[in-house]
Amino acid sequence: MVHIEQGPIRPPSEASSLLIRVTRNCPWNRCAFCKTYKGKQFSRRSVEEIKRDIDTLATVTEQVKQISWDKGWSGRVNGQVVSEAGSRYGHLHYHVAQWLYYGGKNVFLQDANSLILKTTELVHIIQYVRNTLPSVERLTTYARADTASRKSTDELLELREAGLARIHMGMESGSDIVLKMIQKGTTAKQLIEAGQKIRAAGISLCWYIMPGLGGREYSREHALGTAAVINQGNPDYMRFRTLSVIKNTPLHEMMQKGDFTPLDEDEVIEEQRLLLASLEGVNTTVVSDHILNLLQELEGTLPADRDKMLGIIDRYLNMTLKEKANFQLGRRAGIYATMNDMQDQNRYLYVEKLLSNIESPEQLKIALARMRRQFV
Ligand code: SF4
């Protein structure tokens, strides 16, 4: 069976991208909240090895198209070709067929910090992808701020010209206190420098922000420090991904020892309000598409949608305690996507019934935290 190496994760917005692994795991691997690569050794893949995978992907692409020709669809990949590719050949063909089904244009380079490769190597790999898979128009990747800030604008420009269209970066916080506490290994200064260089090179920048990461101890510093960095970096996108403390992580240990106090649902929303209200002079698009965010509808582009987004937050904060409890449980149980779903009487009453089995606000908090942990 044909095989290529692929890493464990990609950003939610790259769900329809073809995954090509250029390094293995994370060269830092010390963030206190993160378990993704724990116990796994970082290594660079050789250019030859990566090129072999790209060649394999080209072969698989042709095999998938052949299925379409055989079925009389003239090389067009539809849902039936996707499922036939998967059942006839297995996972890799299914992945490639799905990628072709969505246009075959986007590629995501894995794993956690592809910019750690020499720029010349990365440019060569990107060019090889585009020459071997000619339908590819856009390549994206994850990068750490400390690594990106060490690249010159000219190097980033070379990557842009080769085809690197977007960098996804786990900023988490812009507060140096919080960054240090969670052992991110980056500083606000590096984030700003990396962000400004990336944007100057014409590469789209997506920063991931983690509401709740300062705990009750540093919630204010977290919100204000993050806003200050965003104000200077002016990323194209900021994506919220609310913290959920995972067992067997250093942050969980800190929580057990009483050194870190997680925020409750209302405190997280108040923190997001302070952050959004402190943004000035940016044209950033705010996205809340992660299941861990309570308010999935908190989306818009600054500055035009600022009042709309603050209004969404205030709508939640102005609910009665009873309504908030209903929304929190309904959202975490997957019964609601947004606050508007509470207007559906059947769903509302169903959540009320679930709530009647929970004896106290404290028990509700414990149940909500448990439900959130299931999402990571
Ligand atoms: S840099 Fe990213 S992948 Fe690496 S430990 Fe931190 S959060 Fe996890």
mmCIF file of C-alpha atoms and ligand atoms in Angstrom:
data_model
loop_
_atom_site.group_PDB
_atom_site.id
_atom_site.type_symbol
_atom_site.label_atom_id
_atom_site.label_comp_id
_atom_site.label_asym_id
_atom_site.label_seq_id
_atom_site.Cartn_x
_atom_site.Cartn_y
_atom_site.Cartn_z
ATOM 1 C CA MET A 1 0.000 0.000 0.000
ATOM 2 C CA VAL A 2 1.342 3.486 -0.885
ATOM 3 C CA HIS A 3 2.203 5.588 2.097
ATOM 4 C CA ILE A 4 3.396 9.092 2.987
ATOM 5 C CA GLU A 5 4.132 10.582 6.391
ATOM 6 C CA GLN A 6 1.573 12.958 7.845
ATOM 7 C CA GLY A 7 1.488 14.778 11.178
ATOM 8 C CA PRO A 8 -1.357 14.741 13.708
ATOM 9 C CA ILE A 9 -2.830 18.245 13.340
ATOM 10 C CA ARG A 10 -3.686 21.126 11.036
ATOM 11 C CA PRO A 11 -5.630 24.366 11.616
ATOM 12 C CA PRO A 12 -9.443 23.964 11.445
ATOM 13 C CA SER A 13 -9.540 26.295 8.430
ATOM 14 C CA GLU A 14 -7.204 23.935 6.491
ATOM 15 C CA ALA A 15 -9.671 21.033 6.634
ATOM 16 C CA SER A 16 -9.774 20.800 2.838
ATOM 17 C CA SER A 17 -5.998 21.224 2.333
ATOM 18 C CA LEU A 18 -3.592 18.499 1.274
ATOM 19 C CA LEU A 19 -1.204 17.747 4.170
ATOM 20 C CA ILE A 20 2.529 17.469 3.475
ATOM 21 C CA ARG A 21 4.871 16.925 6.400
ATOM 22 C CA VAL A 22 8.171 18.823 6.196
ATOM 23 C CA THR A 23 9.293 18.425 9.828
ATOM 24 C CA ARG A 24 8.243 16.022 12.563
ATOM 25 C CA ASN A 25 6.636 17.266 15.785
ATOM 26 C CA CYS A 26 7.560 20.481 17.631
ATOM 27 C CA PRO A 27 11.110 21.780 18.192
ATOM 28 C CA TRP A 28 9.974 23.632 21.341
ATOM 29 C CA ASN A 29 7.465 21.230 22.880
ATOM 30 C CA ARG A 30 7.353 22.986 26.258
ATOM 31 C CA CYS A 31 4.116 25.030 26.285
ATOM 32 C CA ALA A 32 2.394 24.295 29.594
ATOM 33 C CA PHE A 33 -1.089 23.787 28.116
ATOM 34 C CA CYS A 34 -0.119 21.656 25.079
ATOM 35 C CA LYS A 35 -0.031 17.895 24.825
ATOM 36 C CA THR A 36 0.010 17.489 21.038
ATOM 37 C CA TYR A 37 3.636 16.374 20.642
ATOM 38 C CA LYS A 38 4.530 15.451 24.235
ATOM 39 C CA GLY A 39 7.006 12.579 24.369
ATOM 40 C CA LYS A 40 7.755 12.922 20.649
ATOM 41 C CA GLN A 41 11.150 13.969 19.349
ATOM 42 C CA PHE A 42 11.446 16.824 16.865
ATOM 43 C CA SER A 43 13.298 16.107 13.618
ATOM 44 C CA ARG A 44 13.719 17.669 10.192
ATOM 45 C CA ARG A 45 12.799 15.551 7.202
ATOM 46 C CA SER A 46 15.307 15.528 4.381
ATOM 47 C CA VAL A 47 14.345 17.319 1.174
ATOM 48 C CA GLU A 48 14.698 14.037 -0.742
ATOM 49 C CA GLU A 49 12.296 12.284 1.637
ATOM 50 C CA ILE A 50 9.729 15.102 1.314
ATOM 51 C CA LYS A 51 10.060 15.071 -2.484
ATOM 52 C CA ARG A 52 9.376 11.322 -2.510
ATOM 53 C CA ASP A 53 6.124 11.998 -0.625
ATOM 54 C CA ILE A 54 5.180 14.717 -3.115
ATOM 55 C CA ASP A 55 5.846 12.295 -6.007
ATOM 56 C CA THR A 56 3.647 9.719 -4.287
ATOM 57 C CA LEU A 57 0.891 12.329 -3.937
ATOM 58 C CA ALA A 58 1.119 13.021 -7.684
ATOM 59 C CA THR A 59 0.733 9.285 -8.421
ATOM 60 C CA VAL A 60 -2.231 9.017 -6.059
ATOM 61 C CA THR A 61 -3.801 12.092 -7.687
ATOM 62 C CA GLU A 62 -3.628 10.360 -11.087
ATOM 63 C CA GLN A 63 -5.098 7.134 -9.657
ATOM 64 C CA VAL A 64 -8.019 9.053 -8.154
ATOM 65 C CA LYS A 65 -8.660 10.831 -11.465
ATOM 66 C CA GLN A 66 -8.527 7.457 -13.235
ATOM 67 C CA ILE A 67 -11.367 6.224 -10.997
ATOM 68 C CA SER A 68 -13.384 9.201 -12.219
ATOM 69 C CA TRP A 69 -12.560 8.423 -15.894
ATOM 70 C CA ASP A 70 -13.485 4.762 -15.365
ATOM 71 C CA LYS A 71 -16.852 5.810 -13.954
ATOM 72 C CA GLY A 72 -17.541 8.180 -16.841
ATOM 73 C CA TRP A 73 -17.058 11.465 -14.991
ATOM 74 C CA SER A 74 -14.199 12.691 -17.244
ATOM 75 C CA GLY A 75 -11.653 13.121 -14.453
ATOM 76 C CA ARG A 76 -14.009 15.201 -12.255
ATOM 77 C CA VAL A 77 -13.835 14.183 -8.602
ATOM 78 C CA ASN A 78 -17.270 14.003 -6.960
ATOM 79 C CA GLY A 79 -18.515 12.431 -3.731
ATOM 80 C CA GLN A 80 -18.765 8.977 -5.302
ATOM 81 C CA VAL A 81 -15.141 9.108 -6.508
ATOM 82 C CA VAL A 82 -14.070 10.125 -2.976
ATOM 83 C CA SER A 83 -15.797 7.180 -1.375
ATOM 84 C CA GLU A 84 -14.640 4.727 -4.110
ATOM 85 C CA ALA A 85 -11.018 5.957 -3.710
ATOM 86 C CA GLY A 86 -11.210 5.358 0.037
ATOM 87 C CA SER A 87 -12.795 1.922 -0.143
ATOM 88 C CA ARG A 88 -10.605 0.704 -3.031
ATOM 89 C CA TYR A 89 -7.198 1.982 -1.821
ATOM 90 C CA GLY A 90 -7.444 3.301 1.767
ATOM 91 C CA HIS A 91 -6.889 6.496 3.733
ATOM 92 C CA LEU A 92 -4.284 8.295 1.588
ATOM 93 C CA HIS A 93 -6.382 8.018 -1.580
ATOM 94 C CA TYR A 94 -9.431 9.170 0.378
ATOM 95 C CA HIS A 95 -7.498 12.229 1.644
ATOM 96 C CA VAL A 96 -6.224 13.108 -1.847
ATOM 97 C CA ALA A 97 -9.659 12.534 -3.404
ATOM 98 C CA GLN A 98 -11.243 14.825 -0.823
ATOM 99 C CA TRP A 99 -8.603 17.452 -1.542
ATOM 100 C CA LEU A 100 -9.379 17.213 -5.281
ATOM 101 C CA TYR A 101 -13.110 17.351 -4.535
ATOM 102 C CA TYR A 102 -12.515 20.740 -2.855
ATOM 103 C CA GLY A 103 -10.557 22.039 -5.861
ATOM 104 C CA GLY A 104 -7.037 20.665 -5.225
ATOM 105 C CA LYS A 105 -5.704 24.179 -4.665
ATOM 106 C CA ASN A 106 -4.551 24.322 -1.032
ATOM 107 C CA VAL A 107 -1.621 22.625 0.677
ATOM 108 C CA PHE A 108 -0.740 22.784 4.378
ATOM 109 C CA LEU A 109 2.879 22.096 5.364
ATOM 110 C CA GLN A 110 3.192 20.246 8.705
ATOM 111 C CA ASP A 111 4.187 20.119 11.643
ATOM 112 C CA ALA A 112 4.435 22.825 14.319
ATOM 113 C CA ASN A 113 7.167 25.113 12.958
ATOM 114 C CA SER A 114 8.082 24.646 9.288
ATOM 115 C CA LEU A 115 9.974 27.948 9.117
ATOM 116 C CA ILE A 116 12.721 26.283 11.151
ATOM 117 C CA LEU A 117 13.932 24.789 7.846
ATOM 118 C CA LYS A 118 16.511 26.762 5.883
ATOM 119 C CA THR A 119 14.701 29.248 3.650
ATOM 120 C CA THR A 120 16.390 27.843 0.529
ATOM 121 C CA GLU A 121 15.155 24.341 1.407
ATOM 122 C CA LEU A 122 11.625 25.481 2.106
ATOM 123 C CA VAL A 123 11.498 27.498 -1.129
ATOM 124 C CA HIS A 124 12.738 24.427 -3.011
ATOM 125 C CA ILE A 125 10.059 22.228 -1.409
ATOM 126 C CA ILE A 126 7.292 24.748 -2.189
ATOM 127 C CA GLN A 127 8.457 25.015 -5.808
ATOM 128 C CA TYR A 128 8.592 21.235 -6.081
ATOM 129 C CA VAL A 129 5.006 20.978 -4.796
ATOM 130 C CA ARG A 130 3.806 23.516 -7.350
ATOM 131 C CA ASN A 131 5.664 21.890 -10.249
ATOM 132 C CA THR A 132 4.580 18.356 -9.342
ATOM 133 C CA LEU A 133 0.986 19.183 -8.380
ATOM 134 C CA PRO A 134 0.136 22.000 -10.824
ATOM 135 C CA SER A 135 -3.375 22.615 -9.452
ATOM 136 C CA VAL A 136 -1.852 23.989 -6.208
ATOM 137 C CA GLU A 137 -2.337 27.742 -5.830
ATOM 138 C CA ARG A 138 -1.817 28.338 -2.139
ATOM 139 C CA LEU A 139 0.481 26.861 0.534
ATOM 140 C CA THR A 140 0.194 27.609 4.239
ATOM 141 C CA THR A 141 1.985 26.476 7.388
ATOM 142 C CA TYR A 142 2.394 26.837 11.150
ATOM 143 C CA ALA A 143 5.351 28.830 12.495
ATOM 144 C CA ARG A 144 6.601 29.961 15.894
ATOM 145 C CA ALA A 145 7.164 33.680 16.491
ATOM 146 C CA ASP A 146 10.782 33.324 17.645
ATOM 147 C CA THR A 147 11.678 31.454 14.447
ATOM 148 C CA ALA A 148 9.734 33.795 12.144
ATOM 149 C CA SER A 149 11.244 36.880 13.791
ATOM 150 C CA ARG A 150 14.733 35.567 12.942
ATOM 151 C CA LYS A 151 13.928 35.376 9.215
ATOM 152 C CA SER A 152 14.709 38.526 7.235
ATOM 153 C CA THR A 153 11.928 40.259 5.319
ATOM 154 C CA ASP A 154 13.771 39.246 2.122
ATOM 155 C CA GLU A 155 13.646 35.565 3.122
ATOM 156 C CA LEU A 156 9.933 35.843 3.866
ATOM 157 C CA LEU A 157 9.489 37.585 0.526
ATOM 158 C CA GLU A 158 11.207 34.650 -1.222
ATOM 159 C CA LEU A 159 8.804 32.289 0.503
ATOM 160 C CA ARG A 160 5.861 34.457 -0.520
ATOM 161 C CA GLU A 161 7.048 34.545 -4.128
ATOM 162 C CA ALA A 162 7.450 30.775 -4.115
ATOM 163 C CA GLY A 163 3.815 30.432 -3.010
ATOM 164 C CA LEU A 164 3.610 30.577 0.796
ATOM 165 C CA ALA A 165 0.326 32.420 1.243
ATOM 166 C CA ARG A 166 -0.417 32.251 4.977
ATOM 167 C CA ILE A 167 1.316 31.603 8.293
ATOM 168 C CA HIS A 168 -0.766 30.276 11.181
ATOM 169 C CA MET A 169 0.866 31.220 14.469
ATOM 170 C CA GLY A 170 -0.066 30.208 18.011
ATOM 171 C CA MET A 171 0.319 33.574 19.693
ATOM 172 C CA GLU A 172 -1.824 32.474 22.693
ATOM 173 C CA SER A 173 -1.146 35.725 24.600
ATOM 174 C CA GLY A 174 0.612 39.036 24.073
ATOM 175 C CA SER A 175 1.395 39.445 27.769
ATOM 176 C CA ASP A 176 5.008 38.648 28.663
ATOM 177 C CA ILE A 177 3.858 37.593 32.150
ATOM 178 C CA VAL A 178 1.465 35.035 30.684
ATOM 179 C CA LEU A 179 3.877 33.914 27.939
ATOM 180 C CA LYS A 180 6.486 33.236 30.601
ATOM 181 C CA MET A 181 4.042 31.502 32.931
ATOM 182 C CA ILE A 182 2.972 29.073 30.206
ATOM 183 C CA GLN A 183 6.560 28.625 28.956
ATOM 184 C CA LYS A 184 5.727 29.712 25.420
ATOM 185 C CA GLY A 185 9.366 30.530 24.734
ATOM 186 C CA THR A 186 8.425 33.719 22.880
ATOM 187 C CA THR A 187 7.995 37.354 23.876
ATOM 188 C CA ALA A 188 5.606 40.140 22.921
ATOM 189 C CA LYS A 189 8.518 41.824 21.122
ATOM 190 C CA GLN A 190 9.190 38.717 19.005
ATOM 191 C CA LEU A 191 5.506 38.387 18.185
ATOM 192 C CA ILE A 192 5.326 41.973 16.976
ATOM 193 C CA GLU A 193 8.544 41.663 14.987
ATOM 194 C CA ALA A 194 7.455 38.385 13.400
ATOM 195 C CA GLY A 195 3.982 39.737 12.648
ATOM 196 C CA GLN A 196 5.230 42.930 11.046
ATOM 197 C CA LYS A 197 7.800 41.114 8.891
ATOM 198 C CA ILE A 198 5.315 38.490 7.735
ATOM 199 C CA ARG A 199 2.785 41.115 6.711
ATOM 200 C CA ALA A 200 5.457 43.298 5.074
ATOM 201 C CA ALA A 201 6.388 40.303 2.925
ATOM 202 C CA GLY A 202 2.758 40.028 1.781
ATOM 203 C CA ILE A 203 2.074 36.765 3.625
ATOM 204 C CA SER A 204 -1.299 36.548 5.345
ATOM 205 C CA LEU A 205 -0.989 36.179 9.127
ATOM 206 C CA CYS A 206 -3.396 34.300 11.372
ATOM 207 C CA TRP A 207 -2.817 34.606 15.128
ATOM 208 C CA TYR A 208 -4.442 32.122 17.516
ATOM 209 C CA ILE A 209 -5.476 33.667 20.836
ATOM 210 C CA MET A 210 -6.319 31.600 23.899
ATOM 211 C CA PRO A 211 -8.929 33.277 26.142
ATOM 212 C CA GLY A 212 -8.558 32.201 29.775
ATOM 213 C CA LEU A 213 -4.826 31.454 29.519
ATOM 214 C CA GLY A 214 -3.840 33.983 32.208
ATOM 215 C CA GLY A 215 -6.215 32.355 34.683
ATOM 216 C CA ARG A 216 -7.905 34.522 37.291
ATOM 217 C CA GLU A 217 -4.426 35.677 38.349
ATOM 218 C CA TYR A 218 -3.516 37.403 35.060
ATOM 219 C CA SER A 219 -6.755 37.727 33.098
ATOM 220 C CA ARG A 220 -6.453 41.516 32.801
ATOM 221 C CA GLU A 221 -2.751 41.405 31.801
ATOM 222 C CA HIS A 222 -3.607 38.700 29.271
ATOM 223 C CA ALA A 223 -6.386 40.741 27.624
ATOM 224 C CA LEU A 224 -4.503 44.053 27.582
ATOM 225 C CA GLY A 225 -1.127 42.569 26.578
ATOM 226 C CA THR A 226 -2.745 40.599 23.760
ATOM 227 C CA ALA A 227 -4.596 43.677 22.493
ATOM 228 C CA ALA A 228 -1.348 45.702 22.575
ATOM 229 C CA VAL A 229 0.481 43.126 20.418
ATOM 230 C CA ILE A 230 -2.436 42.838 17.983
ATOM 231 C CA ASN A 231 -2.564 46.626 17.695
ATOM 232 C CA GLN A 232 1.063 46.615 16.537
ATOM 233 C CA GLY A 233 1.025 43.400 14.491
ATOM 234 C CA ASN A 234 -2.327 44.057 12.762
ATOM 235 C CA PRO A 235 -2.789 40.396 11.722
ATOM 236 C CA ASP A 236 -5.174 39.507 8.898
ATOM 237 C CA TYR A 237 -6.961 37.102 11.236
ATOM 238 C CA MET A 238 -7.192 36.475 14.964
ATOM 239 C CA ARG A 239 -8.806 33.230 15.919
ATOM 240 C CA PHE A 240 -10.086 32.546 19.412
ATOM 241 C CA ARG A 241 -9.455 29.113 20.866
ATOM 242 C CA THR A 242 -10.576 29.169 24.499
ATOM 243 C CA LEU A 243 -8.369 27.358 27.020
ATOM 244 C CA SER A 244 -9.370 23.968 28.331
ATOM 245 C CA VAL A 245 -6.872 22.640 30.862
ATOM 246 C CA ILE A 246 -5.850 19.126 29.809
ATOM 247 C CA LYS A 247 -4.792 16.411 32.269
ATOM 248 C CA ASN A 248 -1.102 15.439 32.330
ATOM 249 C CA THR A 249 0.093 18.888 31.285
ATOM 250 C CA PRO A 250 2.212 21.296 33.354
ATOM 251 C CA LEU A 251 -0.742 23.710 33.439
ATOM 252 C CA HIS A 252 -2.928 21.027 34.982
ATOM 253 C CA GLU A 253 -0.277 20.473 37.656
ATOM 254 C CA MET A 254 -0.174 24.237 38.340
ATOM 255 C CA MET A 255 -3.947 24.171 38.703
ATOM 256 C CA GLN A 256 -3.799 21.241 41.132
ATOM 257 C CA LYS A 257 -1.230 23.107 43.252
ATOM 258 C CA GLY A 258 -3.388 26.228 43.316
ATOM 259 C CA ASP A 259 -0.969 28.299 41.225
ATOM 260 C CA PHE A 260 -3.424 28.672 38.346
ATOM 261 C CA THR A 261 -7.142 29.363 38.729
ATOM 262 C CA PRO A 262 -9.173 28.730 35.571
ATOM 263 C CA LEU A 263 -11.791 31.261 34.578
ATOM 264 C CA ASP A 264 -15.449 30.338 34.487
ATOM 265 C CA GLU A 265 -17.511 30.858 31.314
ATOM 266 C CA ASP A 266 -18.583 34.432 32.245
ATOM 267 C CA GLU A 267 -15.048 35.492 33.162
ATOM 268 C CA VAL A 268 -13.750 34.264 29.792
ATOM 269 C CA ILE A 269 -16.387 36.332 27.964
ATOM 270 C CA GLU A 270 -15.559 39.409 30.078
ATOM 271 C CA GLU A 271 -11.883 38.912 29.210
ATOM 272 C CA GLN A 272 -12.721 38.697 25.499
ATOM 273 C CA ARG A 273 -14.726 41.902 25.846
ATOM 274 C CA LEU A 274 -11.773 43.749 27.380
ATOM 275 C CA LEU A 275 -9.478 42.490 24.619
ATOM 276 C CA LEU A 276 -11.820 43.463 21.765
ATOM 277 C CA ALA A 277 -12.608 46.854 23.335
ATOM 278 C CA SER A 278 -8.845 47.556 23.557
ATOM 279 C CA LEU A 279 -8.121 46.985 19.849
ATOM 280 C CA GLU A 280 -7.378 50.134 17.891
ATOM 281 C CA GLY A 281 -6.263 50.896 14.335
ATOM 282 C CA VAL A 282 -6.365 47.302 13.065
ATOM 283 C CA ASN A 283 -8.142 45.719 10.067
ATOM 284 C CA THR A 284 -8.196 42.258 11.586
ATOM 285 C CA THR A 285 -10.923 39.682 11.003
ATOM 286 C CA VAL A 286 -12.023 37.981 14.215
ATOM 287 C CA VAL A 287 -12.944 34.296 13.968
ATOM 288 C CA SER A 288 -14.445 32.107 16.724
ATOM 289 C CA ASP A 289 -14.824 28.847 14.819
ATOM 290 C CA HIS A 290 -13.365 26.539 17.492
ATOM 291 C CA ILE A 291 -15.848 24.396 19.395
ATOM 292 C CA LEU A 292 -14.232 25.480 22.698
ATOM 293 C CA ASN A 293 -15.454 29.062 22.245
ATOM 294 C CA LEU A 294 -18.751 29.700 24.030
ATOM 295 C CA LEU A 295 -19.790 32.466 21.596
ATOM 296 C CA GLN A 296 -19.257 31.013 18.141
ATOM 297 C CA GLU A 297 -21.092 33.991 16.638
ATOM 298 C CA LEU A 298 -18.393 36.387 17.881
ATOM 299 C CA GLU A 299 -17.042 37.150 14.417
ATOM 300 C CA GLY A 300 -16.482 40.201 12.261
ATOM 301 C CA THR A 301 -13.898 42.490 10.749
ATOM 302 C CA LEU A 302 -12.432 45.440 12.596
ATOM 303 C CA PRO A 303 -13.047 48.311 12.796
ATOM 304 C CA ALA A 304 -16.454 48.108 11.043
ATOM 305 C CA ASP A 305 -17.851 45.248 13.171
ATOM 306 C CA ARG A 306 -16.461 46.316 16.529
ATOM 307 C CA ASP A 307 -19.817 47.492 17.987
ATOM 308 C CA LYS A 308 -21.592 44.448 16.570
ATOM 309 C CA MET A 309 -19.103 42.124 18.312
ATOM 310 C CA LEU A 310 -19.254 44.008 21.614
ATOM 311 C CA GLY A 311 -23.058 43.838 21.297
ATOM 312 C CA ILE A 312 -22.901 40.030 20.952
ATOM 313 C CA ILE A 313 -20.824 39.857 24.136
ATOM 314 C CA ASP A 314 -23.153 42.227 26.007
ATOM 315 C CA ARG A 315 -26.177 40.232 24.913
ATOM 316 C CA TYR A 316 -24.652 37.222 26.662
ATOM 317 C CA LEU A 317 -23.458 39.132 29.736
ATOM 318 C CA ASN A 318 -26.909 40.749 30.179
ATOM 319 C CA MET A 319 -28.736 37.412 30.287
ATOM 320 C CA THR A 320 -30.232 36.335 33.615
ATOM 321 C CA LEU A 321 -28.325 33.651 35.557
ATOM 322 C CA LYS A 322 -30.987 31.134 34.539
ATOM 323 C CA GLU A 323 -30.633 31.978 30.842
ATOM 324 C CA LYS A 324 -26.845 31.846 31.041
ATOM 325 C CA ALA A 325 -26.940 28.415 32.669
ATOM 326 C CA ASN A 326 -29.305 27.219 29.936
ATOM 327 C CA PHE A 327 -27.122 28.594 27.149
ATOM 328 C CA GLN A 328 -23.852 27.295 28.624
ATOM 329 C CA LEU A 329 -25.178 23.767 29.003
ATOM 330 C CA GLY A 330 -26.972 23.805 25.656
ATOM 331 C CA ARG A 331 -23.879 25.018 23.841
ATOM 332 C CA ARG A 332 -21.509 22.565 25.510
ATOM 333 C CA ALA A 333 -23.934 19.691 24.931
ATOM 334 C CA GLY A 334 -24.073 20.578 21.221
ATOM 335 C CA ILE A 335 -27.767 21.524 21.353
ATOM 336 C CA TYR A 336 -27.117 25.178 20.515
ATOM 337 C CA ALA A 337 -24.595 26.702 18.119
ATOM 338 C CA THR A 338 -25.455 30.321 18.889
ATOM 339 C CA MET A 339 -27.580 32.295 21.362
ATOM 340 C CA ASN A 340 -30.363 32.600 18.755
ATOM 341 C CA ASP A 341 -30.908 28.836 19.035
ATOM 342 C CA MET A 342 -32.352 29.414 22.521
ATOM 343 C CA GLN A 343 -35.443 30.864 20.829
ATOM 344 C CA ASP A 344 -36.367 27.368 19.686
ATOM 345 C CA GLN A 345 -38.750 26.406 22.532
ATOM 346 C CA ASN A 346 -38.257 22.663 22.059
ATOM 347 C CA ARG A 347 -34.515 22.936 22.422
ATOM 348 C CA TYR A 348 -34.765 25.419 25.287
ATOM 349 C CA LEU A 349 -37.096 23.159 27.265
ATOM 350 C CA TYR A 350 -34.938 20.122 26.548
ATOM 351 C CA VAL A 351 -31.900 21.926 28.033
ATOM 352 C CA GLU A 352 -34.031 22.997 31.019
ATOM 353 C CA LYS A 353 -34.790 19.326 31.618
ATOM 354 C CA LEU A 354 -31.058 18.497 31.530
ATOM 355 C CA LEU A 355 -30.410 21.372 33.950
ATOM 356 C CA SER A 356 -32.961 20.018 36.419
ATOM 357 C CA ASN A 357 -30.599 17.048 37.008
ATOM 358 C CA ILE A 358 -27.783 19.390 38.065
ATOM 359 C CA GLU A 359 -28.093 20.344 41.692
ATOM 360 C CA SER A 360 -26.036 23.523 42.070
ATOM 361 C CA PRO A 361 -24.127 26.213 40.125
ATOM 362 C CA GLU A 362 -20.906 24.553 41.348
ATOM 363 C CA GLN A 363 -21.979 21.213 39.898
ATOM 364 C CA LEU A 364 -22.825 22.950 36.624
ATOM 365 C CA LYS A 365 -19.296 24.444 36.476
ATOM 366 C CA ILE A 366 -17.757 21.013 37.010
ATOM 367 C CA ALA A 367 -19.997 19.468 34.338
ATOM 368 C CA LEU A 368 -19.160 22.253 31.845
ATOM 369 C CA ALA A 369 -15.404 21.886 32.442
ATOM 370 C CA ARG A 370 -15.718 18.138 31.870
ATOM 371 C CA MET A 371 -17.632 18.680 28.631
ATOM 372 C CA ARG A 372 -15.043 21.205 27.397
ATOM 373 C CA ARG A 373 -12.228 18.709 28.031
ATOM 374 C CA GLN A 374 -13.920 16.293 25.622
ATOM 375 C CA PHE A 375 -13.320 18.767 22.803
ATOM 376 C CA VAL A 376 -9.496 18.613 22.986
HETATM 377 S S1 SF4 B 1 4.803 25.589 20.054
HETATM 378 FE FE1 SF4 B 1 2.756 24.833 19.558
HETATM 379 S S2 SF4 B 1 2.994 22.635 19.250
HETATM 380 FE FE2 SF4 B 1 4.864 23.358 20.262
HETATM 381 S S3 SF4 B 1 4.468 22.987 22.436
HETATM 382 FE FE3 SF4 B 1 3.847 25.101 21.987
HETATM 383 S S4 SF4 B 1 1.644 24.978 21.490
HETATM 384 FE FE4 SF4 B 1 2.485 22.878 21.385
#
